[in-house]
């Protein structure tokens, strides 16, 4: 709790010279601070859910799937479809790792985590040495020093029914419009480019488009109903209006219910459904520290909160000693956090998983000022919720 208030205090210094709209965010953080002073899990949830325009849901499950806590508030129930933003990243990693496990996609699979962009996409030079592992762990070096290059890129504008040529042109754009100073493996940089390239590699190797690969590898075996009417289980390039081809939007583009996300978490908590969907060794790859010996954090939005987490494949490693992977493994929570506050996490040590389903904390999740509210509200809720969960597991 003390660390939480310290973080809030640091925010007040950070925004001390901001303008009116930024001062409004400080007011929101004050509201969040008041909500943190909760004495029961119900109270923690109700206070945090009250910050959302449409409500929220929270569920906690034992590893065996027994639900030990469930609470909803407002219109956003656990079976309501919505965008999950960056919580999509863990799903993308799961699709690709299921494909690598040989349980879906194509018998022609030739990829592994050490397969390079040169092998599949024909890239050459240093960027042709980027591995699938580095793409899924955001250490590929594919980032731009131009802040607008990502958000204005083809990843977000890929048209419906995009052709192979459209997708190849987009991944070529990423290759040709990203920096060349940092070598693959040297830095962690959180953005959407890495996964877009990984998705295209999986499409080419499997011979399937991304939507079909997701349905084959994850949705169908987990009985997730893909519905073009509601958007459930659909990947979009533009999640604001549910348009475009999401074949390269693995970092953010999935619409899903909290209940369906819980099915994915259950599968991962149980070694890929005992290897039927993802092999146990590949599940371990998803959750282990993927930083190389000399990898440094170049950009992580959570550094603003004082969290210097390392990364697995499509998920953060939230622990007390992030720079020591063995020590981190002792108390790690692996999570894939959405910019709208959607917050699923798994504690493999305590053998439980949880899904905080939320949306519409704000209207501009891509603005650093406005993401403070959903990110801080959900993070602080999670910190408090974790204090009450062990008693539920007894």
mmCIF file of C-alpha atoms in Angstrom:
data_model
loop_
_atom_site.group_PDB
_atom_site.id
_atom_site.type_symbol
_atom_site.label_atom_id
_atom_site.label_comp_id
_atom_site.label_asym_id
_atom_site.label_seq_id
_atom_site.Cartn_x
_atom_site.Cartn_y
_atom_site.Cartn_z
ATOM 1 C CA UNK A 1 0.000 0.000 0.000
ATOM 2 C CA UNK A 2 2.815 2.380 0.830
ATOM 3 C CA UNK A 3 4.367 1.779 -2.582
ATOM 4 C CA UNK A 4 1.034 2.520 -4.204
ATOM 5 C CA UNK A 5 0.792 5.925 -2.525
ATOM 6 C CA UNK A 6 4.422 6.613 -3.426
ATOM 7 C CA UNK A 7 3.542 6.010 -7.043
ATOM 8 C CA UNK A 8 0.594 8.353 -6.820
ATOM 9 C CA UNK A 9 2.835 10.971 -5.266
ATOM 10 C CA UNK A 10 5.296 10.562 -8.131
ATOM 11 C CA UNK A 11 2.443 11.146 -10.580
ATOM 12 C CA UNK A 12 1.623 14.444 -8.888
ATOM 13 C CA UNK A 13 5.202 15.633 -9.424
ATOM 14 C CA UNK A 14 5.148 14.379 -12.979
ATOM 15 C CA UNK A 15 2.106 16.459 -13.860
ATOM 16 C CA UNK A 16 2.823 19.516 -11.746
ATOM 17 C CA UNK A 17 3.396 21.665 -14.859
ATOM 18 C CA UNK A 18 0.623 20.176 -17.019
ATOM 19 C CA UNK A 19 -2.286 21.988 -18.609
ATOM 20 C CA UNK A 20 -5.983 21.796 -17.791
ATOM 21 C CA UNK A 21 -6.721 18.449 -19.450
ATOM 22 C CA UNK A 22 -3.743 16.912 -17.694
ATOM 23 C CA UNK A 23 -4.845 18.396 -14.377
ATOM 24 C CA UNK A 24 -8.092 16.487 -14.887
ATOM 25 C CA UNK A 25 -6.028 13.281 -14.881
ATOM 26 C CA UNK A 26 -4.579 14.247 -11.507
ATOM 27 C CA UNK A 27 -8.142 14.539 -10.240
ATOM 28 C CA UNK A 28 -8.808 11.050 -11.551
ATOM 29 C CA UNK A 29 -5.747 9.740 -9.742
ATOM 30 C CA UNK A 30 -7.025 11.330 -6.528
ATOM 31 C CA UNK A 31 -10.255 9.392 -7.025
ATOM 32 C CA UNK A 32 -8.241 6.234 -7.570
ATOM 33 C CA UNK A 33 -6.284 6.890 -4.389
ATOM 34 C CA UNK A 34 -9.538 7.052 -2.433
ATOM 35 C CA UNK A 35 -10.723 3.809 -4.038
ATOM 36 C CA UNK A 36 -7.552 2.009 -2.980
ATOM 37 C CA UNK A 37 -8.441 2.252 0.727
ATOM 38 C CA UNK A 38 -10.596 -0.895 0.590
ATOM 39 C CA UNK A 39 -10.994 -3.470 3.329
ATOM 40 C CA UNK A 40 -12.612 -6.357 1.434
ATOM 41 C CA UNK A 41 -12.304 -7.736 -2.089
ATOM 42 C CA UNK A 42 -15.893 -6.732 -2.831
ATOM 43 C CA UNK A 43 -15.141 -3.190 -1.751
ATOM 44 C CA UNK A 44 -11.958 -3.093 -3.834
ATOM 45 C CA UNK A 45 -13.855 -4.243 -6.903
ATOM 46 C CA UNK A 46 -16.847 -1.949 -6.418
ATOM 47 C CA UNK A 47 -14.644 1.105 -5.932
ATOM 48 C CA UNK A 48 -12.572 0.385 -9.035
ATOM 49 C CA UNK A 49 -15.564 -0.588 -11.187
ATOM 50 C CA UNK A 50 -17.205 2.721 -10.317
ATOM 51 C CA UNK A 51 -14.444 4.456 -12.300
ATOM 52 C CA UNK A 52 -15.507 2.720 -15.496
ATOM 53 C CA UNK A 53 -18.165 4.198 -17.759
ATOM 54 C CA UNK A 54 -19.733 0.804 -18.388
ATOM 55 C CA UNK A 55 -18.836 -1.280 -15.334
ATOM 56 C CA UNK A 56 -16.581 -4.288 -14.933
ATOM 57 C CA UNK A 57 -16.317 -7.938 -13.944
ATOM 58 C CA UNK A 58 -13.779 -9.843 -11.881
ATOM 59 C CA UNK A 59 -13.261 -13.581 -11.651
ATOM 60 C CA UNK A 60 -10.736 -15.741 -9.810
ATOM 61 C CA UNK A 61 -10.248 -19.432 -10.592
ATOM 62 C CA UNK A 62 -8.248 -22.237 -9.062
ATOM 63 C CA UNK A 63 -5.972 -24.051 -11.507
ATOM 64 C CA UNK A 64 -8.563 -26.825 -11.881
ATOM 65 C CA UNK A 65 -11.120 -24.309 -13.147
ATOM 66 C CA UNK A 66 -13.121 -23.931 -9.948
ATOM 67 C CA UNK A 67 -14.313 -20.335 -9.780
ATOM 68 C CA UNK A 68 -13.782 -19.034 -6.257
ATOM 69 C CA UNK A 69 -14.772 -15.413 -6.813
ATOM 70 C CA UNK A 70 -17.118 -13.640 -9.210
ATOM 71 C CA UNK A 71 -18.518 -10.136 -9.174
ATOM 72 C CA UNK A 72 -19.968 -7.837 -11.830
ATOM 73 C CA UNK A 73 -21.122 -4.256 -11.925
ATOM 74 C CA UNK A 74 -22.856 -2.271 -14.663
ATOM 75 C CA UNK A 75 -23.396 -3.221 -18.273
ATOM 76 C CA UNK A 76 -19.967 -4.754 -18.880
ATOM 77 C CA UNK A 77 -20.722 -8.239 -17.612
ATOM 78 C CA UNK A 78 -18.301 -11.122 -18.039
ATOM 79 C CA UNK A 79 -20.135 -12.314 -21.143
ATOM 80 C CA UNK A 80 -20.150 -8.880 -22.826
ATOM 81 C CA UNK A 81 -17.946 -8.562 -25.916
ATOM 82 C CA UNK A 82 -15.388 -5.773 -25.977
ATOM 83 C CA UNK A 83 -11.890 -4.869 -27.151
ATOM 84 C CA UNK A 84 -9.143 -6.254 -24.952
ATOM 85 C CA UNK A 85 -6.335 -4.100 -26.392
ATOM 86 C CA UNK A 86 -2.880 -5.381 -25.358
ATOM 87 C CA UNK A 87 -4.334 -8.395 -23.567
ATOM 88 C CA UNK A 88 -4.405 -9.628 -27.183
ATOM 89 C CA UNK A 89 -0.631 -10.137 -26.984
ATOM 90 C CA UNK A 90 -0.827 -13.234 -24.788
ATOM 91 C CA UNK A 91 -3.448 -14.685 -27.133
ATOM 92 C CA UNK A 92 -1.187 -14.050 -30.131
ATOM 93 C CA UNK A 93 1.716 -15.782 -28.406
ATOM 94 C CA UNK A 94 -0.611 -18.678 -27.537
ATOM 95 C CA UNK A 95 -1.761 -19.082 -31.150
ATOM 96 C CA UNK A 96 1.804 -19.167 -32.433
ATOM 97 C CA UNK A 97 3.034 -21.492 -29.689
ATOM 98 C CA UNK A 98 0.134 -23.869 -30.366
ATOM 99 C CA UNK A 99 1.147 -23.841 -34.026
ATOM 100 C CA UNK A 100 4.770 -24.550 -33.074
ATOM 101 C CA UNK A 101 3.532 -27.399 -30.871
ATOM 102 C CA UNK A 102 2.107 -29.094 -33.969
ATOM 103 C CA UNK A 103 -1.444 -29.321 -32.645
ATOM 104 C CA UNK A 104 -3.029 -27.062 -35.263
ATOM 105 C CA UNK A 105 -2.564 -24.940 -38.333
ATOM 106 C CA UNK A 106 -0.661 -27.142 -40.749
ATOM 107 C CA UNK A 107 1.427 -30.279 -40.872
ATOM 108 C CA UNK A 108 3.880 -28.258 -42.977
ATOM 109 C CA UNK A 109 5.039 -26.243 -39.953
ATOM 110 C CA UNK A 110 8.755 -25.633 -40.224
ATOM 111 C CA UNK A 111 9.149 -22.881 -37.613
ATOM 112 C CA UNK A 112 10.553 -22.799 -34.114
ATOM 113 C CA UNK A 113 11.442 -19.916 -31.811
ATOM 114 C CA UNK A 114 14.858 -19.578 -33.443
ATOM 115 C CA UNK A 115 13.469 -19.286 -36.971
ATOM 116 C CA UNK A 116 14.445 -15.946 -38.473
ATOM 117 C CA UNK A 117 12.756 -13.332 -40.619
ATOM 118 C CA UNK A 118 15.319 -14.258 -43.234
ATOM 119 C CA UNK A 119 14.124 -17.863 -43.221
ATOM 120 C CA UNK A 120 10.438 -17.038 -43.729
ATOM 121 C CA UNK A 121 10.174 -13.490 -45.073
ATOM 122 C CA UNK A 122 13.404 -13.375 -47.041
ATOM 123 C CA UNK A 123 14.770 -10.408 -45.110
ATOM 124 C CA UNK A 124 18.515 -9.897 -45.360
ATOM 125 C CA UNK A 125 21.247 -8.271 -43.316
ATOM 126 C CA UNK A 126 20.904 -7.665 -39.580
ATOM 127 C CA UNK A 127 17.105 -7.539 -39.723
ATOM 128 C CA UNK A 128 17.133 -10.882 -41.494
ATOM 129 C CA UNK A 129 18.660 -12.371 -38.325
ATOM 130 C CA UNK A 130 15.695 -11.414 -36.097
ATOM 131 C CA UNK A 131 14.204 -14.533 -34.518
ATOM 132 C CA UNK A 132 10.600 -15.398 -33.801
ATOM 133 C CA UNK A 133 11.531 -15.467 -30.103
ATOM 134 C CA UNK A 134 12.761 -11.869 -30.278
ATOM 135 C CA UNK A 135 9.608 -10.772 -32.079
ATOM 136 C CA UNK A 136 7.294 -12.287 -29.460
ATOM 137 C CA UNK A 137 9.394 -10.863 -26.611
ATOM 138 C CA UNK A 138 9.666 -7.365 -28.161
ATOM 139 C CA UNK A 139 13.450 -7.469 -28.309
ATOM 140 C CA UNK A 140 13.731 -7.552 -32.111
ATOM 141 C CA UNK A 141 14.814 -3.913 -32.421
ATOM 142 C CA UNK A 142 11.860 -3.123 -34.704
ATOM 143 C CA UNK A 143 10.982 0.301 -33.405
ATOM 144 C CA UNK A 144 11.075 3.756 -34.915
ATOM 145 C CA UNK A 145 12.642 6.879 -33.503
ATOM 146 C CA UNK A 146 9.707 8.706 -35.092
ATOM 147 C CA UNK A 147 6.918 8.539 -32.517
ATOM 148 C CA UNK A 148 4.143 8.761 -35.111
ATOM 149 C CA UNK A 149 5.489 6.021 -37.376
ATOM 150 C CA UNK A 150 3.735 3.219 -35.514
ATOM 151 C CA UNK A 151 0.262 4.677 -34.997
ATOM 152 C CA UNK A 152 0.131 5.973 -38.570
ATOM 153 C CA UNK A 153 1.340 2.707 -40.039
ATOM 154 C CA UNK A 154 -0.318 0.101 -42.242
ATOM 155 C CA UNK A 155 -0.782 -2.207 -39.235
ATOM 156 C CA UNK A 156 -3.750 -0.070 -38.184
ATOM 157 C CA UNK A 157 -5.136 0.496 -41.684
ATOM 158 C CA UNK A 158 -4.866 -2.943 -43.288
ATOM 159 C CA UNK A 159 -8.081 -3.250 -45.341
ATOM 160 C CA UNK A 160 -10.706 -5.945 -45.007
ATOM 161 C CA UNK A 161 -9.725 -8.945 -47.098
ATOM 162 C CA UNK A 162 -6.117 -7.787 -47.308
ATOM 163 C CA UNK A 163 -4.102 -9.728 -49.862
ATOM 164 C CA UNK A 164 -0.781 -11.456 -49.256
ATOM 165 C CA UNK A 165 0.800 -8.572 -51.140
ATOM 166 C CA UNK A 166 -0.836 -6.037 -48.804
ATOM 167 C CA UNK A 167 0.532 -7.848 -45.776
ATOM 168 C CA UNK A 168 3.998 -8.304 -47.241
ATOM 169 C CA UNK A 169 4.112 -4.614 -48.128
ATOM 170 C CA UNK A 170 3.223 -3.771 -44.548
ATOM 171 C CA UNK A 171 5.899 -5.974 -42.985
ATOM 172 C CA UNK A 172 8.378 -4.545 -45.509
ATOM 173 C CA UNK A 173 7.330 -1.075 -44.327
ATOM 174 C CA UNK A 174 8.122 -2.108 -40.752
ATOM 175 C CA UNK A 175 11.508 -3.427 -41.812
ATOM 176 C CA UNK A 176 12.372 -0.305 -43.788
ATOM 177 C CA UNK A 177 11.065 2.285 -41.316
ATOM 178 C CA UNK A 178 12.595 1.095 -38.065
ATOM 179 C CA UNK A 179 15.940 1.967 -36.483
ATOM 180 C CA UNK A 180 19.232 0.230 -37.190
ATOM 181 C CA UNK A 181 21.415 1.266 -34.223
ATOM 182 C CA UNK A 182 20.207 -1.324 -31.686
ATOM 183 C CA UNK A 183 20.828 -4.906 -32.717
ATOM 184 C CA UNK A 184 18.289 -7.737 -32.269
ATOM 185 C CA UNK A 185 18.203 -8.806 -28.625
ATOM 186 C CA UNK A 186 19.826 -5.648 -27.270
ATOM 187 C CA UNK A 187 16.748 -3.672 -26.198
ATOM 188 C CA UNK A 188 13.148 -4.201 -25.151
ATOM 189 C CA UNK A 189 10.789 -1.793 -26.895
ATOM 190 C CA UNK A 190 7.038 -2.130 -26.386
ATOM 191 C CA UNK A 191 5.117 -1.581 -29.613
ATOM 192 C CA UNK A 192 2.917 -3.284 -32.220
ATOM 193 C CA UNK A 193 5.512 -3.930 -34.927
ATOM 194 C CA UNK A 194 7.139 -7.053 -33.460
ATOM 195 C CA UNK A 195 3.967 -9.125 -33.325
ATOM 196 C CA UNK A 196 2.797 -7.980 -36.755
ATOM 197 C CA UNK A 197 5.926 -9.514 -38.253
ATOM 198 C CA UNK A 198 5.564 -12.678 -36.137
ATOM 199 C CA UNK A 199 1.968 -13.081 -37.332
ATOM 200 C CA UNK A 200 2.986 -12.779 -40.970
ATOM 201 C CA UNK A 201 5.658 -15.439 -40.454
ATOM 202 C CA UNK A 202 3.024 -17.762 -38.966
ATOM 203 C CA UNK A 203 0.622 -17.077 -41.830
ATOM 204 C CA UNK A 204 3.228 -17.890 -44.470
ATOM 205 C CA UNK A 205 4.458 -21.028 -42.723
ATOM 206 C CA UNK A 206 0.954 -22.357 -42.019
ATOM 207 C CA UNK A 207 -0.634 -21.306 -45.296
ATOM 208 C CA UNK A 208 -3.562 -19.862 -43.324
ATOM 209 C CA UNK A 209 -4.656 -16.309 -42.608
ATOM 210 C CA UNK A 210 -4.428 -15.139 -39.008
ATOM 211 C CA UNK A 211 -8.154 -15.288 -38.224
ATOM 212 C CA UNK A 212 -8.359 -18.897 -39.405
ATOM 213 C CA UNK A 213 -5.198 -19.808 -37.500
ATOM 214 C CA UNK A 214 -6.633 -18.330 -34.295
ATOM 215 C CA UNK A 215 -9.872 -20.231 -34.758
ATOM 216 C CA UNK A 216 -8.073 -23.505 -35.504
ATOM 217 C CA UNK A 217 -5.474 -23.272 -32.726
ATOM 218 C CA UNK A 218 -7.372 -21.565 -29.886
ATOM 219 C CA UNK A 219 -11.033 -20.721 -30.451
ATOM 220 C CA UNK A 220 -12.294 -24.073 -31.702
ATOM 221 C CA UNK A 221 -10.556 -26.348 -29.150
ATOM 222 C CA UNK A 222 -11.635 -24.031 -26.307
ATOM 223 C CA UNK A 223 -15.248 -23.691 -27.530
ATOM 224 C CA UNK A 224 -14.904 -19.950 -28.037
ATOM 225 C CA UNK A 225 -17.725 -18.920 -30.364
ATOM 226 C CA UNK A 226 -16.503 -16.560 -33.087
ATOM 227 C CA UNK A 227 -19.363 -14.206 -33.933
ATOM 228 C CA UNK A 228 -19.083 -11.599 -36.682
ATOM 229 C CA UNK A 229 -22.235 -9.948 -35.347
ATOM 230 C CA UNK A 230 -20.933 -9.143 -31.881
ATOM 231 C CA UNK A 231 -17.291 -9.235 -32.939
ATOM 232 C CA UNK A 232 -16.420 -11.909 -30.400
ATOM 233 C CA UNK A 233 -13.238 -13.696 -31.407
ATOM 234 C CA UNK A 234 -12.615 -11.340 -34.333
ATOM 235 C CA UNK A 235 -9.308 -9.564 -34.987
ATOM 236 C CA UNK A 236 -9.550 -6.013 -36.329
ATOM 237 C CA UNK A 237 -6.953 -3.573 -37.642
ATOM 238 C CA UNK A 238 -9.022 -0.655 -36.350
ATOM 239 C CA UNK A 239 -10.571 -1.534 -33.011
ATOM 240 C CA UNK A 240 -12.268 1.831 -32.617
ATOM 241 C CA UNK A 241 -14.819 1.022 -35.303
ATOM 242 C CA UNK A 242 -14.272 -2.741 -35.730
ATOM 243 C CA UNK A 243 -12.971 -2.556 -39.286
ATOM 244 C CA UNK A 244 -9.982 -3.723 -41.252
ATOM 245 C CA UNK A 245 -8.035 -6.962 -41.403
ATOM 246 C CA UNK A 246 -6.490 -7.884 -38.055
ATOM 247 C CA UNK A 247 -3.880 -10.222 -39.540
ATOM 248 C CA UNK A 248 -1.122 -7.907 -38.291
ATOM 249 C CA UNK A 249 -2.958 -6.576 -35.207
ATOM 250 C CA UNK A 250 -1.817 -9.281 -32.801
ATOM 251 C CA UNK A 251 -0.615 -6.677 -30.320
ATOM 252 C CA UNK A 252 -4.027 -5.125 -29.733
ATOM 253 C CA UNK A 253 -6.791 -6.156 -32.151
ATOM 254 C CA UNK A 254 -8.941 -8.864 -30.527
ATOM 255 C CA UNK A 255 -12.534 -8.503 -29.315
ATOM 256 C CA UNK A 256 -13.449 -11.064 -26.642
ATOM 257 C CA UNK A 257 -15.540 -11.605 -23.541
ATOM 258 C CA UNK A 258 -13.911 -11.948 -20.134
ATOM 259 C CA UNK A 259 -15.456 -15.423 -19.883
ATOM 260 C CA UNK A 260 -13.752 -16.521 -23.087
ATOM 261 C CA UNK A 261 -10.449 -15.024 -21.986
ATOM 262 C CA UNK A 262 -10.754 -17.118 -18.821
ATOM 263 C CA UNK A 263 -10.877 -20.235 -21.031
ATOM 264 C CA UNK A 264 -7.504 -19.289 -22.511
ATOM 265 C CA UNK A 265 -6.079 -18.670 -19.044
ATOM 266 C CA UNK A 266 -7.334 -22.062 -17.849
ATOM 267 C CA UNK A 267 -5.629 -23.739 -20.798
ATOM 268 C CA UNK A 268 -2.334 -21.995 -20.032
ATOM 269 C CA UNK A 269 -2.607 -22.724 -16.295
ATOM 270 C CA UNK A 270 -2.938 -26.407 -17.130
ATOM 271 C CA UNK A 271 0.088 -26.822 -19.383
ATOM 272 C CA UNK A 272 -1.817 -26.195 -22.588
ATOM 273 C CA UNK A 273 -4.611 -28.578 -21.571
ATOM 274 C CA UNK A 274 -2.000 -31.247 -20.858
ATOM 275 C CA UNK A 275 -0.317 -30.595 -24.193
ATOM 276 C CA UNK A 276 -3.439 -31.030 -26.290
ATOM 277 C CA UNK A 277 -3.301 -27.372 -27.402
ATOM 278 C CA UNK A 278 0.199 -26.169 -26.469
ATOM 279 C CA UNK A 279 3.010 -28.437 -25.313
ATOM 280 C CA UNK A 280 4.053 -28.038 -21.680
ATOM 281 C CA UNK A 281 7.530 -26.942 -22.763
ATOM 282 C CA UNK A 282 6.071 -24.257 -25.002
ATOM 283 C CA UNK A 283 3.819 -23.014 -22.203
ATOM 284 C CA UNK A 284 6.954 -22.649 -20.111
ATOM 285 C CA UNK A 285 8.536 -20.668 -22.943
ATOM 286 C CA UNK A 286 5.554 -18.303 -22.944
ATOM 287 C CA UNK A 287 5.973 -17.470 -19.274
ATOM 288 C CA UNK A 288 9.736 -17.530 -18.747
ATOM 289 C CA UNK A 289 12.021 -14.481 -18.877
ATOM 290 C CA UNK A 290 12.966 -13.967 -22.530
ATOM 291 C CA UNK A 291 15.463 -11.167 -21.983
ATOM 292 C CA UNK A 292 18.931 -11.975 -23.233
ATOM 293 C CA UNK A 293 21.964 -11.400 -20.993
ATOM 294 C CA UNK A 294 22.486 -7.790 -22.048
ATOM 295 C CA UNK A 295 18.927 -6.772 -22.944
ATOM 296 C CA UNK A 296 18.023 -3.293 -21.679
ATOM 297 C CA UNK A 297 14.629 -1.599 -21.443
ATOM 298 C CA UNK A 298 14.419 1.071 -24.132
ATOM 299 C CA UNK A 299 10.702 1.738 -23.739
ATOM 300 C CA UNK A 300 8.140 0.303 -21.335
ATOM 301 C CA UNK A 301 5.072 2.309 -20.384
ATOM 302 C CA UNK A 302 5.077 0.637 -16.969
ATOM 303 C CA UNK A 303 8.404 2.236 -16.105
ATOM 304 C CA UNK A 304 6.268 5.332 -15.468
ATOM 305 C CA UNK A 305 4.748 3.413 -12.551
ATOM 306 C CA UNK A 306 8.134 2.335 -11.236
ATOM 307 C CA UNK A 307 7.759 -1.205 -12.565
ATOM 308 C CA UNK A 308 10.748 -2.501 -14.546
ATOM 309 C CA UNK A 309 9.290 -5.861 -15.428
ATOM 310 C CA UNK A 310 10.889 -8.215 -17.897
ATOM 311 C CA UNK A 311 8.840 -9.892 -20.618
ATOM 312 C CA UNK A 312 7.995 -13.427 -21.637
ATOM 313 C CA UNK A 313 6.293 -14.189 -24.938
ATOM 314 C CA UNK A 314 3.341 -11.798 -25.093
ATOM 315 C CA UNK A 315 3.192 -11.200 -21.327
ATOM 316 C CA UNK A 316 4.781 -9.219 -18.515
ATOM 317 C CA UNK A 317 6.556 -10.825 -15.536
ATOM 318 C CA UNK A 318 5.303 -8.927 -12.455
ATOM 319 C CA UNK A 319 7.548 -9.832 -9.509
ATOM 320 C CA UNK A 320 9.614 -8.371 -6.694
ATOM 321 C CA UNK A 321 13.021 -8.957 -8.337
ATOM 322 C CA UNK A 322 12.523 -8.585 -12.103
ATOM 323 C CA UNK A 323 16.240 -8.410 -12.922
ATOM 324 C CA UNK A 324 16.916 -11.852 -11.424
ATOM 325 C CA UNK A 325 14.885 -14.367 -13.406
ATOM 326 C CA UNK A 326 15.324 -17.207 -10.904
ATOM 327 C CA UNK A 327 14.284 -15.017 -7.958
ATOM 328 C CA UNK A 328 11.451 -13.538 -10.011
ATOM 329 C CA UNK A 329 10.098 -17.032 -10.698
ATOM 330 C CA UNK A 330 9.418 -17.426 -6.976
ATOM 331 C CA UNK A 331 6.674 -14.781 -6.793
ATOM 332 C CA UNK A 332 5.907 -13.938 -10.415
ATOM 333 C CA UNK A 333 2.468 -13.069 -11.766
ATOM 334 C CA UNK A 334 2.381 -13.260 -15.548
ATOM 335 C CA UNK A 335 -0.051 -10.833 -17.107
ATOM 336 C CA UNK A 336 -1.063 -9.234 -20.393
ATOM 337 C CA UNK A 337 -2.383 -5.792 -19.628
ATOM 338 C CA UNK A 338 -4.718 -3.810 -21.902
ATOM 339 C CA UNK A 339 -4.603 -0.029 -22.333
ATOM 340 C CA UNK A 340 -8.288 0.063 -21.377
ATOM 341 C CA UNK A 341 -7.493 -1.610 -18.043
ATOM 342 C CA UNK A 342 -8.418 -5.179 -19.073
ATOM 343 C CA UNK A 343 -6.202 -7.186 -16.759
ATOM 344 C CA UNK A 344 -5.791 -10.988 -16.840
ATOM 345 C CA UNK A 345 -3.054 -12.583 -14.757
ATOM 346 C CA UNK A 346 -1.864 -16.026 -13.732
ATOM 347 C CA UNK A 347 0.018 -17.041 -10.597
ATOM 348 C CA UNK A 348 1.571 -20.422 -11.354
ATOM 349 C CA UNK A 349 3.098 -20.663 -7.879
ATOM 350 C CA UNK A 350 -0.217 -20.221 -6.058
ATOM 351 C CA UNK A 351 -2.029 -22.107 -8.849
ATOM 352 C CA UNK A 352 -4.743 -19.639 -9.753
ATOM 353 C CA UNK A 353 -5.663 -17.220 -12.517
ATOM 354 C CA UNK A 354 -7.825 -14.107 -12.596
ATOM 355 C CA UNK A 355 -9.511 -11.908 -15.180
ATOM 356 C CA UNK A 356 -10.499 -8.293 -14.505
ATOM 357 C CA UNK A 357 -12.766 -7.390 -17.404
ATOM 358 C CA UNK A 358 -13.126 -3.666 -17.925
ATOM 359 C CA UNK A 359 -13.366 -1.090 -20.703
ATOM 360 C CA UNK A 360 -14.186 2.573 -21.277
ATOM 361 C CA UNK A 361 -12.177 4.041 -18.432
ATOM 362 C CA UNK A 362 -11.387 6.814 -20.902
ATOM 363 C CA UNK A 363 -11.842 7.852 -24.522
ATOM 364 C CA UNK A 364 -8.248 7.957 -25.734
ATOM 365 C CA UNK A 365 -6.233 4.909 -24.641
ATOM 366 C CA UNK A 366 -3.339 5.806 -26.930
ATOM 367 C CA UNK A 367 -2.605 9.096 -25.145
ATOM 368 C CA UNK A 368 -0.044 8.860 -22.340
ATOM 369 C CA UNK A 369 -2.063 11.209 -20.131
ATOM 370 C CA UNK A 370 -5.368 9.418 -20.537
ATOM 371 C CA UNK A 371 -3.933 5.900 -20.129
ATOM 372 C CA UNK A 372 -2.879 6.795 -16.597
ATOM 373 C CA UNK A 373 -6.368 6.292 -15.276
ATOM 374 C CA UNK A 374 -7.151 2.795 -16.655
ATOM 375 C CA UNK A 375 -3.636 1.496 -16.140
ATOM 376 C CA UNK A 376 -3.315 2.858 -12.613
ATOM 377 C CA UNK A 377 -6.859 1.895 -11.574
ATOM 378 C CA UNK A 378 -6.445 -1.710 -12.722
ATOM 379 C CA UNK A 379 -2.883 -2.062 -11.473
ATOM 380 C CA UNK A 380 -3.763 -0.770 -8.028
ATOM 381 C CA UNK A 381 -6.919 -2.884 -7.939
ATOM 382 C CA UNK A 382 -4.830 -5.944 -8.777
ATOM 383 C CA UNK A 383 -2.339 -5.151 -6.033
ATOM 384 C CA UNK A 384 -5.123 -4.965 -3.462
ATOM 385 C CA UNK A 385 -7.064 -7.939 -4.853
ATOM 386 C CA UNK A 386 -4.024 -10.200 -4.578
ATOM 387 C CA UNK A 387 -4.006 -9.688 -0.782
ATOM 388 C CA UNK A 388 -7.447 -11.286 -0.493
ATOM 389 C CA UNK A 389 -7.094 -14.113 -3.026
ATOM 390 C CA UNK A 390 -5.045 -16.643 -0.975
ATOM 391 C CA UNK A 391 -7.908 -17.048 1.485
ATOM 392 C CA UNK A 392 -10.208 -17.912 -1.437
ATOM 393 C CA UNK A 393 -7.948 -20.750 -2.491
ATOM 394 C CA UNK A 394 -7.992 -22.586 0.839
#
